[in-house]
Amino acid sequence: MLNYIIENENQEVRVDKFLSDTIEDMSRSSVASIIEDGGLLVNDKLQNKKYNLKIGDKVQFTVPDPVEYTVEAEEIPLDIVYEDSDLLVVNKPKGMVVHPAPGNYTGTLVNALLYHCKDSLSGINGVLRPGIVHRIDKNTSGLLIVAKNDFAHNKLAEQIKEHSFKREYQAIVYGNVKENGTVDAPIGRSKKDRKKMCITYENSKNAVTHYEVIQSYGNFTHIKCILETGRTHQIRVHMASIGHPVAGDDVYGPKKVITKLKGQCLHAKVIGFVHPRTEEYMEFNSELPVYFRKFLQEIQQ
């Protein structure tokens, strides 16, 4: 059972929003479902999800024990850029989640990989993330490497840890970025909203993003971002922190979102690494996807 005493900043907040913002990896719909099953007590009385919190309220929320879940293989088309007996390089489309998570167990990249690779995926990250060495966000498109065995996984993960793993993105950001630069600022989870990351010096990890201007178009700029580290939402947080959030970003961008982009205009364009078995350097470059090219044409006019 999770226990909370409500303080000033959370008064008049709906209890389902408070709990989903506070509990990591817990969606609002999941919270609502637990509340409907009698999992919420406020001041020792059952309450519904619409209850508005008051200062001093005692909130008790009972999260059920996790149910063991088996991820199913699904016949979902994959854009495979490269494949051998140790690894795959996949071009992930915008809108596809990388691996299953509570409330989202189907239609992910992992479901597709299980169908394509059968039992040939590394098991280091467990049953929900087989083969996944690194991730990109649901609404970020682009290249992702997948390990077929634990040997390859460990070798690739070591390169990521040592920052020798090349990851180059392209993005369209708000505003006129006049010159190249670097954002060197640690990233951690926001205390105000547990689903967001932020620049903070508490419970954070160092994060470094280098950016280069490709072309400026007045209200928007087409940039290249080279990651020195790989933190959750790194490019999105860093660019927003210098006043140039990624276009279409409904989390770190302006309130008036460019909805036609259906998420941030961010593409993992280049990936480079030393092959875990042959020890040869390999580099792959993907074309900008249609949504990105169309928006680029619009801002050029």
Short mmCIF file of the C-alpha atoms (twelve columns), coordinates in Angstrom:
data_MODEL
# 
_entry.id   MODEL 
# 
loop_
_atom_site.group_PDB 
_atom_site.id 
_atom_site.type_symbol 
_atom_site.label_atom_id 
_atom_site.label_alt_id 
_atom_site.label_comp_id 
_atom_site.label_asym_id 
_atom_site.label_seq_id 
_atom_site.Cartn_x 
_atom_site.Cartn_y 
_atom_site.Cartn_z 
_atom_site.pdbx_PDB_model_num 
ATOM 1   C CA . MET A 1   0.000   0.000   0.000   1 
ATOM 2   C CA . LEU A 2   1.254   3.498   -0.916  1 
ATOM 3   C CA . ASN A 3   0.579   6.296   1.573   1 
ATOM 4   C CA . TYR A 4   0.556   10.054  0.967   1 
ATOM 5   C CA . ILE A 5   -0.290  13.159  2.989   1 
ATOM 6   C CA . ILE A 6   -1.420  15.952  0.681   1 
ATOM 7   C CA . GLU A 7   0.478   19.246  0.829   1 
ATOM 8   C CA . ASN A 8   -0.236  22.704  -0.597  1 
ATOM 9   C CA . GLU A 9   0.941   22.131  -4.167  1 
ATOM 10  C CA . ASN A 10  -1.486  19.250  -4.719  1 
ATOM 11  C CA . GLN A 11  -4.667  20.714  -3.250  1 
ATOM 12  C CA . GLU A 12  -7.660  20.730  -5.631  1 
ATOM 13  C CA . VAL A 13  -5.869  18.246  -7.922  1 
ATOM 14  C CA . ARG A 14  -7.923  15.214  -8.937  1 
ATOM 15  C CA . VAL A 15  -6.736  12.142  -7.105  1 
ATOM 16  C CA . ASP A 16  -6.292  10.043  -10.283 1 
ATOM 17  C CA . LYS A 17  -4.049  12.729  -11.795 1 
ATOM 18  C CA . PHE A 18  -2.060  13.081  -8.577  1 
ATOM 19  C CA . LEU A 19  -1.421  9.328   -8.384  1 
ATOM 20  C CA . SER A 20  -0.483  8.894   -12.064 1 
ATOM 21  C CA . ASP A 21  1.904   11.872  -11.849 1 
ATOM 22  C CA . THR A 22  3.444   10.593  -8.624  1 
ATOM 23  C CA . ILE A 23  3.818   6.875   -9.314  1 
ATOM 24  C CA . GLU A 24  6.467   6.115   -11.919 1 
ATOM 25  C CA . ASP A 25  5.280   4.115   -14.988 1 
ATOM 26  C CA . MET A 26  1.636   4.217   -13.870 1 
ATOM 27  C CA . SER A 27  -0.796  5.604   -16.443 1 
ATOM 28  C CA . ARG A 28  -3.910  7.538   -15.472 1 
ATOM 29  C CA . SER A 29  -6.116  4.843   -16.964 1 
ATOM 30  C CA . SER A 30  -4.341  2.189   -14.872 1 
ATOM 31  C CA . VAL A 31  -4.857  4.290   -11.744 1 
ATOM 32  C CA . ALA A 32  -8.553  4.712   -12.600 1 
ATOM 33  C CA . SER A 33  -8.966  0.966   -13.066 1 
ATOM 34  C CA . ILE A 34  -7.459  0.230   -9.638  1 
ATOM 35  C CA . ILE A 35  -9.654  2.898   -8.031  1 
ATOM 36  C CA . GLU A 36  -12.756 1.350   -9.616  1 
ATOM 37  C CA . ASP A 37  -11.767 -1.966  -8.003  1 
ATOM 38  C CA . GLY A 38  -11.675 -0.336  -4.553  1 
ATOM 39  C CA . GLY A 39  -7.953  0.361   -4.330  1 
ATOM 40  C CA . LEU A 40  -8.250  3.953   -3.051  1 
ATOM 41  C CA . LEU A 41  -8.929  5.234   0.456   1 
ATOM 42  C CA . VAL A 42  -8.931  8.917   1.348   1 
ATOM 43  C CA . ASN A 43  -9.107  9.572   5.072   1 
ATOM 44  C CA . ASP A 44  -9.978  5.865   5.483   1 
ATOM 45  C CA . LYS A 45  -13.002 6.108   3.176   1 
ATOM 46  C CA . LEU A 46  -13.413 4.730   -0.353  1 
ATOM 47  C CA . GLN A 47  -13.274 7.465   -2.986  1 
ATOM 48  C CA . ASN A 48  -13.704 7.687   -6.761  1 
ATOM 49  C CA . LYS A 49  -11.189 8.944   -9.296  1 
ATOM 50  C CA . LYS A 50  -12.802 12.416  -9.520  1 
ATOM 51  C CA . TYR A 51  -12.135 13.297  -5.890  1 
ATOM 52  C CA . ASN A 52  -10.370 16.678  -5.530  1 
ATOM 53  C CA . LEU A 53  -7.626  16.552  -2.934  1 
ATOM 54  C CA . LYS A 54  -7.493  18.810  0.110   1 
ATOM 55  C CA . ILE A 55  -4.535  19.810  2.279   1 
ATOM 56  C CA . GLY A 56  -3.915  17.183  4.917   1 
ATOM 57  C CA . ASP A 57  -5.829  14.390  3.158   1 
ATOM 58  C CA . LYS A 58  -4.466  10.938  3.939   1 
ATOM 59  C CA . VAL A 59  -4.344  8.963   0.667   1 
ATOM 60  C CA . GLN A 60  -3.891  5.189   0.683   1 
ATOM 61  C CA . PHE A 61  -3.515  3.500   -2.694  1 
ATOM 62  C CA . THR A 62  -3.180  -0.257  -3.046  1 
ATOM 63  C CA . VAL A 63  -1.376  -1.399  -6.179  1 
ATOM 64  C CA . PRO A 64  -2.135  -5.055  -6.974  1 
ATOM 65  C CA . ASP A 65  0.731   -7.519  -7.176  1 
ATOM 66  C CA . PRO A 66  2.113   -7.641  -10.733 1 
ATOM 67  C CA . VAL A 67  0.816   -10.390 -12.959 1 
ATOM 68  C CA . GLU A 68  3.466   -12.297 -14.886 1 
ATOM 69  C CA . TYR A 69  3.039   -11.427 -18.535 1 
ATOM 70  C CA . THR A 70  4.164   -13.295 -21.618 1 
ATOM 71  C CA . VAL A 71  4.783   -11.101 -24.638 1 
ATOM 72  C CA . GLU A 72  3.233   -12.527 -27.781 1 
ATOM 73  C CA . ALA A 73  4.879   -12.586 -31.201 1 
ATOM 74  C CA . GLU A 74  2.954   -10.533 -33.767 1 
ATOM 75  C CA . GLU A 75  3.309   -10.429 -37.535 1 
ATOM 76  C CA . ILE A 76  4.081   -6.725  -37.875 1 
ATOM 77  C CA . PRO A 77  6.165   -5.460  -40.834 1 
ATOM 78  C CA . LEU A 78  9.703   -4.372  -39.943 1 
ATOM 79  C CA . ASP A 79  11.995  -2.061  -41.897 1 
ATOM 80  C CA . ILE A 80  15.244  -3.992  -41.384 1 
ATOM 81  C CA . VAL A 81  18.303  -2.054  -42.557 1 
ATOM 82  C CA . TYR A 82  20.845  -4.739  -41.629 1 
ATOM 83  C CA . GLU A 83  20.791  -8.211  -40.109 1 
ATOM 84  C CA . ASP A 84  23.240  -10.982 -39.249 1 
ATOM 85  C CA . SER A 85  23.449  -13.760 -36.663 1 
ATOM 86  C CA . ASP A 86  24.333  -11.297 -33.853 1 
ATOM 87  C CA . LEU A 87  22.219  -8.199  -34.410 1 
ATOM 88  C CA . LEU A 88  19.688  -6.245  -36.407 1 
ATOM 89  C CA . VAL A 89  19.449  -2.560  -37.260 1 
ATOM 90  C CA . VAL A 90  15.801  -1.550  -37.550 1 
ATOM 91  C CA . ASN A 91  14.276  1.684   -38.856 1 
ATOM 92  C CA . LYS A 92  11.429  2.294   -36.369 1 
ATOM 93  C CA . PRO A 93  8.430   4.297   -37.584 1 
ATOM 94  C CA . LYS A 94  6.953   7.194   -35.635 1 
ATOM 95  C CA . GLY A 95  4.146   6.018   -33.370 1 
ATOM 96  C CA . MET A 96  5.542   2.567   -32.589 1 
ATOM 97  C CA . VAL A 97  6.414   1.817   -28.954 1 
ATOM 98  C CA . VAL A 98  9.734   -0.022  -28.540 1 
ATOM 99  C CA . HIS A 99  8.760   -2.502  -25.830 1 
ATOM 100 C CA . PRO A 100 5.623   -3.530  -23.885 1 
ATOM 101 C CA . ALA A 101 4.698   -1.657  -20.718 1 
ATOM 102 C CA . PRO A 102 1.647   -1.601  -18.440 1 
ATOM 103 C CA . GLY A 103 -1.432  -0.916  -20.538 1 
ATOM 104 C CA . ASN A 104 0.462   -1.330  -23.804 1 
ATOM 105 C CA . TYR A 105 1.366   -4.961  -24.462 1 
ATOM 106 C CA . THR A 106 0.708   -5.303  -28.188 1 
ATOM 107 C CA . GLY A 107 1.820   -3.660  -31.416 1 
ATOM 108 C CA . THR A 108 5.304   -2.853  -30.129 1 
ATOM 109 C CA . LEU A 109 8.669   -3.332  -31.793 1 
ATOM 110 C CA . VAL A 110 9.365   -6.234  -29.425 1 
ATOM 111 C CA . ASN A 111 6.172   -8.018  -30.512 1 
ATOM 112 C CA . ALA A 112 7.338   -7.696  -34.116 1 
ATOM 113 C CA . LEU A 113 10.890  -8.829  -33.288 1 
ATOM 114 C CA . LEU A 114 9.638   -11.948 -31.524 1 
ATOM 115 C CA . TYR A 115 7.801   -12.964 -34.696 1 
ATOM 116 C CA . HIS A 116 10.770  -12.213 -36.961 1 
ATOM 117 C CA . CYS A 117 13.586  -13.579 -34.775 1 
ATOM 118 C CA . LYS A 118 11.731  -16.365 -32.928 1 
ATOM 119 C CA . ASP A 119 14.000  -17.335 -29.992 1 
ATOM 120 C CA . SER A 120 17.050  -15.475 -31.302 1 
ATOM 121 C CA . LEU A 121 17.016  -12.393 -29.064 1 
ATOM 122 C CA . SER A 122 19.183  -11.559 -26.065 1 
ATOM 123 C CA . GLY A 123 17.557  -12.081 -22.682 1 
ATOM 124 C CA . ILE A 124 19.512  -9.572  -20.611 1 
ATOM 125 C CA . ASN A 125 16.633  -7.095  -20.278 1 
ATOM 126 C CA . GLY A 126 14.009  -9.715  -19.408 1 
ATOM 127 C CA . VAL A 127 10.836  -10.959 -21.069 1 
ATOM 128 C CA . LEU A 128 9.394   -7.508  -21.815 1 
ATOM 129 C CA . ARG A 129 12.511  -6.135  -23.529 1 
ATOM 130 C CA . PRO A 130 14.310  -9.011  -25.281 1 
ATOM 131 C CA . GLY A 131 17.087  -7.786  -27.558 1 
ATOM 132 C CA . ILE A 132 16.613  -4.127  -26.695 1 
ATOM 133 C CA . VAL A 133 20.012  -2.490  -26.177 1 
ATOM 134 C CA . HIS A 134 18.803  1.127   -26.326 1 
ATOM 135 C CA . ARG A 135 15.473  2.837   -26.906 1 
ATOM 136 C CA . ILE A 136 13.953  5.763   -28.754 1 
ATOM 137 C CA . ASP A 137 10.647  7.387   -27.844 1 
ATOM 138 C CA . LYS A 138 7.327   6.264   -29.318 1 
ATOM 139 C CA . ASN A 139 7.001   9.398   -31.472 1 
ATOM 140 C CA . THR A 140 10.665  9.529   -32.476 1 
ATOM 141 C CA . SER A 141 11.435  7.709   -35.720 1 
ATOM 142 C CA . GLY A 142 14.685  6.181   -36.843 1 
ATOM 143 C CA . LEU A 143 17.453  3.654   -36.368 1 
ATOM 144 C CA . LEU A 144 17.643  1.259   -33.462 1 
ATOM 145 C CA . ILE A 145 20.016  -1.647  -32.843 1 
ATOM 146 C CA . VAL A 146 18.748  -5.008  -31.536 1 
ATOM 147 C CA . ALA A 147 20.948  -7.765  -30.070 1 
ATOM 148 C CA . LYS A 148 20.224  -11.397 -30.971 1 
ATOM 149 C CA . ASN A 149 22.301  -12.888 -28.164 1 
ATOM 150 C CA . ASP A 150 23.773  -11.921 -24.798 1 
ATOM 151 C CA . PHE A 151 27.326  -11.754 -26.159 1 
ATOM 152 C CA . ALA A 152 26.359  -9.077  -28.688 1 
ATOM 153 C CA . HIS A 153 24.183  -7.277  -26.150 1 
ATOM 154 C CA . ASN A 154 27.008  -6.940  -23.609 1 
ATOM 155 C CA . LYS A 155 29.507  -5.739  -26.214 1 
ATOM 156 C CA . LEU A 156 27.102  -3.122  -27.591 1 
ATOM 157 C CA . ALA A 157 26.010  -1.953  -24.139 1 
ATOM 158 C CA . GLU A 158 29.671  -1.457  -23.245 1 
ATOM 159 C CA . GLN A 159 30.116  0.865   -26.238 1 
ATOM 160 C CA . ILE A 160 27.090  2.904   -25.162 1 
ATOM 161 C CA . LYS A 161 28.471  3.175   -21.633 1 
ATOM 162 C CA . GLU A 162 31.857  4.325   -22.954 1 
ATOM 163 C CA . HIS A 163 30.171  6.853   -25.319 1 
ATOM 164 C CA . SER A 164 31.806  5.294   -28.382 1 
ATOM 165 C CA . PHE A 165 28.420  4.375   -29.868 1 
ATOM 166 C CA . LYS A 166 27.517  6.958   -32.544 1 
ATOM 167 C CA . ARG A 167 23.982  8.356   -32.480 1 
ATOM 168 C CA . GLU A 168 23.125  11.265  -34.726 1 
ATOM 169 C CA . TYR A 169 19.628  12.734  -34.909 1 
ATOM 170 C CA . GLN A 170 17.956  15.395  -37.011 1 
ATOM 171 C CA . ALA A 171 15.196  17.623  -35.679 1 
ATOM 172 C CA . ILE A 172 13.180  20.701  -36.513 1 
ATOM 173 C CA . VAL A 173 13.067  23.066  -33.551 1 
ATOM 174 C CA . TYR A 174 11.254  26.302  -32.825 1 
ATOM 175 C CA . GLY A 175 13.027  29.601  -33.347 1 
ATOM 176 C CA . ASN A 176 16.097  30.828  -35.161 1 
ATOM 177 C CA . VAL A 177 19.135  28.902  -33.937 1 
ATOM 178 C CA . LYS A 178 22.018  31.069  -35.091 1 
ATOM 179 C CA . GLU A 179 25.060  28.952  -34.307 1 
ATOM 180 C CA . ASN A 180 26.236  25.497  -33.316 1 
ATOM 181 C CA . GLY A 181 26.483  24.659  -29.654 1 
ATOM 182 C CA . THR A 182 26.520  22.136  -26.816 1 
ATOM 183 C CA . VAL A 183 24.132  21.622  -23.924 1 
ATOM 184 C CA . ASP A 184 25.913  20.042  -20.971 1 
ATOM 185 C CA . ALA A 185 23.306  19.719  -18.222 1 
ATOM 186 C CA . PRO A 186 22.301  16.761  -16.026 1 
ATOM 187 C CA . ILE A 187 18.879  15.194  -16.519 1 
ATOM 188 C CA . GLY A 188 16.642  13.561  -13.927 1 
ATOM 189 C CA . ARG A 189 12.961  12.908  -13.334 1 
ATOM 190 C CA . SER A 190 10.812  15.928  -12.528 1 
ATOM 191 C CA . LYS A 191 9.456   16.118  -8.975  1 
ATOM 192 C CA . LYS A 192 6.384   18.023  -10.171 1 
ATOM 193 C CA . ASP A 193 5.476   15.581  -12.942 1 
ATOM 194 C CA . ARG A 194 6.937   12.077  -12.704 1 
ATOM 195 C CA . LYS A 195 6.315   11.444  -16.401 1 
ATOM 196 C CA . LYS A 196 8.604   14.297  -17.415 1 
ATOM 197 C CA . MET A 197 12.360  14.661  -17.301 1 
ATOM 198 C CA . CYS A 198 14.097  17.915  -16.466 1 
ATOM 199 C CA . ILE A 199 17.467  19.523  -15.916 1 
ATOM 200 C CA . THR A 200 18.259  18.996  -12.255 1 
ATOM 201 C CA . TYR A 201 21.240  18.397  -9.997  1 
ATOM 202 C CA . GLU A 202 19.305  16.055  -7.695  1 
ATOM 203 C CA . ASN A 203 19.086  12.338  -8.536  1 
ATOM 204 C CA . SER A 204 20.278  13.040  -12.068 1 
ATOM 205 C CA . LYS A 205 22.813  11.777  -14.585 1 
ATOM 206 C CA . ASN A 206 25.184  13.833  -16.694 1 
ATOM 207 C CA . ALA A 207 23.878  14.536  -20.186 1 
ATOM 208 C CA . VAL A 208 25.623  16.151  -23.156 1 
ATOM 209 C CA . THR A 209 24.037  17.070  -26.500 1 
ATOM 210 C CA . HIS A 210 25.960  18.696  -29.365 1 
ATOM 211 C CA . TYR A 211 23.842  20.458  -31.988 1 
ATOM 212 C CA . GLU A 212 24.642  21.875  -35.413 1 
ATOM 213 C CA . VAL A 213 22.543  24.157  -37.580 1 
ATOM 214 C CA . ILE A 214 21.658  22.660  -40.956 1 
ATOM 215 C CA . GLN A 215 19.378  25.511  -42.086 1 
ATOM 216 C CA . SER A 216 17.372  28.225  -40.369 1 
ATOM 217 C CA . TYR A 217 13.939  29.264  -41.658 1 
ATOM 218 C CA . GLY A 218 13.037  32.130  -39.309 1 
ATOM 219 C CA . ASN A 219 10.462  30.595  -36.986 1 
ATOM 220 C CA . PHE A 220 12.023  27.126  -37.222 1 
ATOM 221 C CA . THR A 221 15.505  25.648  -37.591 1 
ATOM 222 C CA . HIS A 222 16.565  22.300  -39.037 1 
ATOM 223 C CA . ILE A 223 19.344  20.926  -36.812 1 
ATOM 224 C CA . LYS A 224 21.584  17.908  -36.334 1 
ATOM 225 C CA . CYS A 225 22.065  16.560  -32.792 1 
ATOM 226 C CA . ILE A 226 24.943  14.313  -31.773 1 
ATOM 227 C CA . LEU A 227 24.474  12.504  -28.478 1 
ATOM 228 C CA . GLU A 228 27.454  12.132  -26.191 1 
ATOM 229 C CA . THR A 229 25.173  10.476  -23.630 1 
ATOM 230 C CA . GLY A 230 21.782  8.820   -24.007 1 
ATOM 231 C CA . ARG A 231 19.325  9.904   -21.318 1 
ATOM 232 C CA . THR A 232 15.552  9.634   -21.483 1 
ATOM 233 C CA . HIS A 233 14.117  12.496  -23.606 1 
ATOM 234 C CA . GLN A 234 17.608  14.026  -23.755 1 
ATOM 235 C CA . ILE A 235 17.357  16.028  -26.993 1 
ATOM 236 C CA . ARG A 236 13.823  17.143  -26.202 1 
ATOM 237 C CA . VAL A 237 14.753  18.367  -22.698 1 
ATOM 238 C CA . HIS A 238 18.038  19.985  -23.728 1 
ATOM 239 C CA . MET A 239 16.663  21.882  -26.729 1 
ATOM 240 C CA . ALA A 240 13.657  23.089  -24.715 1 
ATOM 241 C CA . SER A 241 16.033  24.289  -21.992 1 
ATOM 242 C CA . ILE A 242 17.726  26.730  -24.394 1 
ATOM 243 C CA . GLY A 243 14.432  28.032  -25.766 1 
ATOM 244 C CA . HIS A 244 14.263  25.871  -28.890 1 
ATOM 245 C CA . PRO A 245 11.904  22.941  -28.174 1 
ATOM 246 C CA . VAL A 246 11.388  20.308  -30.839 1 
ATOM 247 C CA . ALA A 247 8.443   21.058  -33.136 1 
ATOM 248 C CA . GLY A 248 5.414   18.898  -32.379 1 
ATOM 249 C CA . ASP A 249 6.581   17.992  -28.870 1 
ATOM 250 C CA . ASP A 250 3.446   17.948  -26.706 1 
ATOM 251 C CA . VAL A 251 5.427   17.461  -23.474 1 
ATOM 252 C CA . TYR A 252 8.287   19.964  -23.594 1 
ATOM 253 C CA . GLY A 253 7.062   22.299  -26.343 1 
ATOM 254 C CA . PRO A 254 4.597   25.217  -26.284 1 
ATOM 255 C CA . LYS A 255 0.976   24.664  -25.274 1 
ATOM 256 C CA . LYS A 256 -0.187  25.226  -28.855 1 
ATOM 257 C CA . VAL A 257 1.080   21.974  -30.352 1 
ATOM 258 C CA . ILE A 258 1.523   21.309  -34.072 1 
ATOM 259 C CA . THR A 259 -0.901  18.393  -33.993 1 
ATOM 260 C CA . LYS A 260 -0.432  17.316  -37.609 1 
ATOM 261 C CA . LEU A 261 3.088   16.137  -36.719 1 
ATOM 262 C CA . LYS A 262 1.605   13.637  -34.221 1 
ATOM 263 C CA . GLY A 263 4.545   14.023  -31.890 1 
ATOM 264 C CA . GLN A 264 8.023   15.529  -31.972 1 
ATOM 265 C CA . CYS A 265 9.778   16.104  -35.301 1 
ATOM 266 C CA . LEU A 266 12.837  14.059  -34.342 1 
ATOM 267 C CA . HIS A 267 14.553  11.302  -36.315 1 
ATOM 268 C CA . ALA A 268 17.430  8.980   -35.325 1 
ATOM 269 C CA . LYS A 269 19.240  9.272   -38.643 1 
ATOM 270 C CA . VAL A 270 22.715  7.772   -38.143 1 
ATOM 271 C CA . ILE A 271 23.932  4.942   -35.964 1 
ATOM 272 C CA . GLY A 272 27.525  3.730   -35.768 1 
ATOM 273 C CA . PHE A 273 29.211  1.023   -33.703 1 
ATOM 274 C CA . VAL A 274 31.912  -1.625  -33.673 1 
ATOM 275 C CA . HIS A 275 30.457  -5.009  -34.544 1 
ATOM 276 C CA . PRO A 276 30.595  -7.150  -31.390 1 
ATOM 277 C CA . ARG A 277 32.036  -10.209 -33.164 1 
ATOM 278 C CA . THR A 278 33.967  -8.988  -36.224 1 
ATOM 279 C CA . GLU A 279 35.186  -5.827  -34.441 1 
ATOM 280 C CA . GLU A 280 34.655  -3.857  -37.649 1 
ATOM 281 C CA . TYR A 281 33.145  -0.373  -37.487 1 
ATOM 282 C CA . MET A 282 29.690  -0.215  -39.056 1 
ATOM 283 C CA . GLU A 283 27.596  2.866   -39.775 1 
ATOM 284 C CA . PHE A 284 24.048  3.180   -41.106 1 
ATOM 285 C CA . ASN A 285 22.202  6.224   -42.388 1 
ATOM 286 C CA . SER A 286 18.429  6.368   -42.885 1 
ATOM 287 C CA . GLU A 287 16.429  8.747   -45.051 1 
ATOM 288 C CA . LEU A 288 14.305  11.387  -43.380 1 
ATOM 289 C CA . PRO A 289 10.753  10.008  -43.157 1 
ATOM 290 C CA . VAL A 290 7.814   11.463  -45.095 1 
ATOM 291 C CA . TYR A 291 6.339   13.403  -42.139 1 
ATOM 292 C CA . PHE A 292 9.688   15.125  -41.573 1 
ATOM 293 C CA . ARG A 293 10.263  15.977  -45.246 1 
ATOM 294 C CA . LYS A 294 6.737   17.369  -45.682 1 
ATOM 295 C CA . PHE A 295 7.097   19.661  -42.678 1 
ATOM 296 C CA . LEU A 296 10.512  20.770  -43.897 1 
ATOM 297 C CA . GLN A 297 8.979   21.735  -47.249 1 
ATOM 298 C CA . GLU A 298 6.259   23.728  -45.489 1 
ATOM 299 C CA . ILE A 299 8.652   25.841  -43.426 1 
ATOM 300 C CA . GLN A 300 10.867  26.496  -46.459 1 
ATOM 301 C CA . GLN A 301 8.051   28.296  -48.285 1 
# 
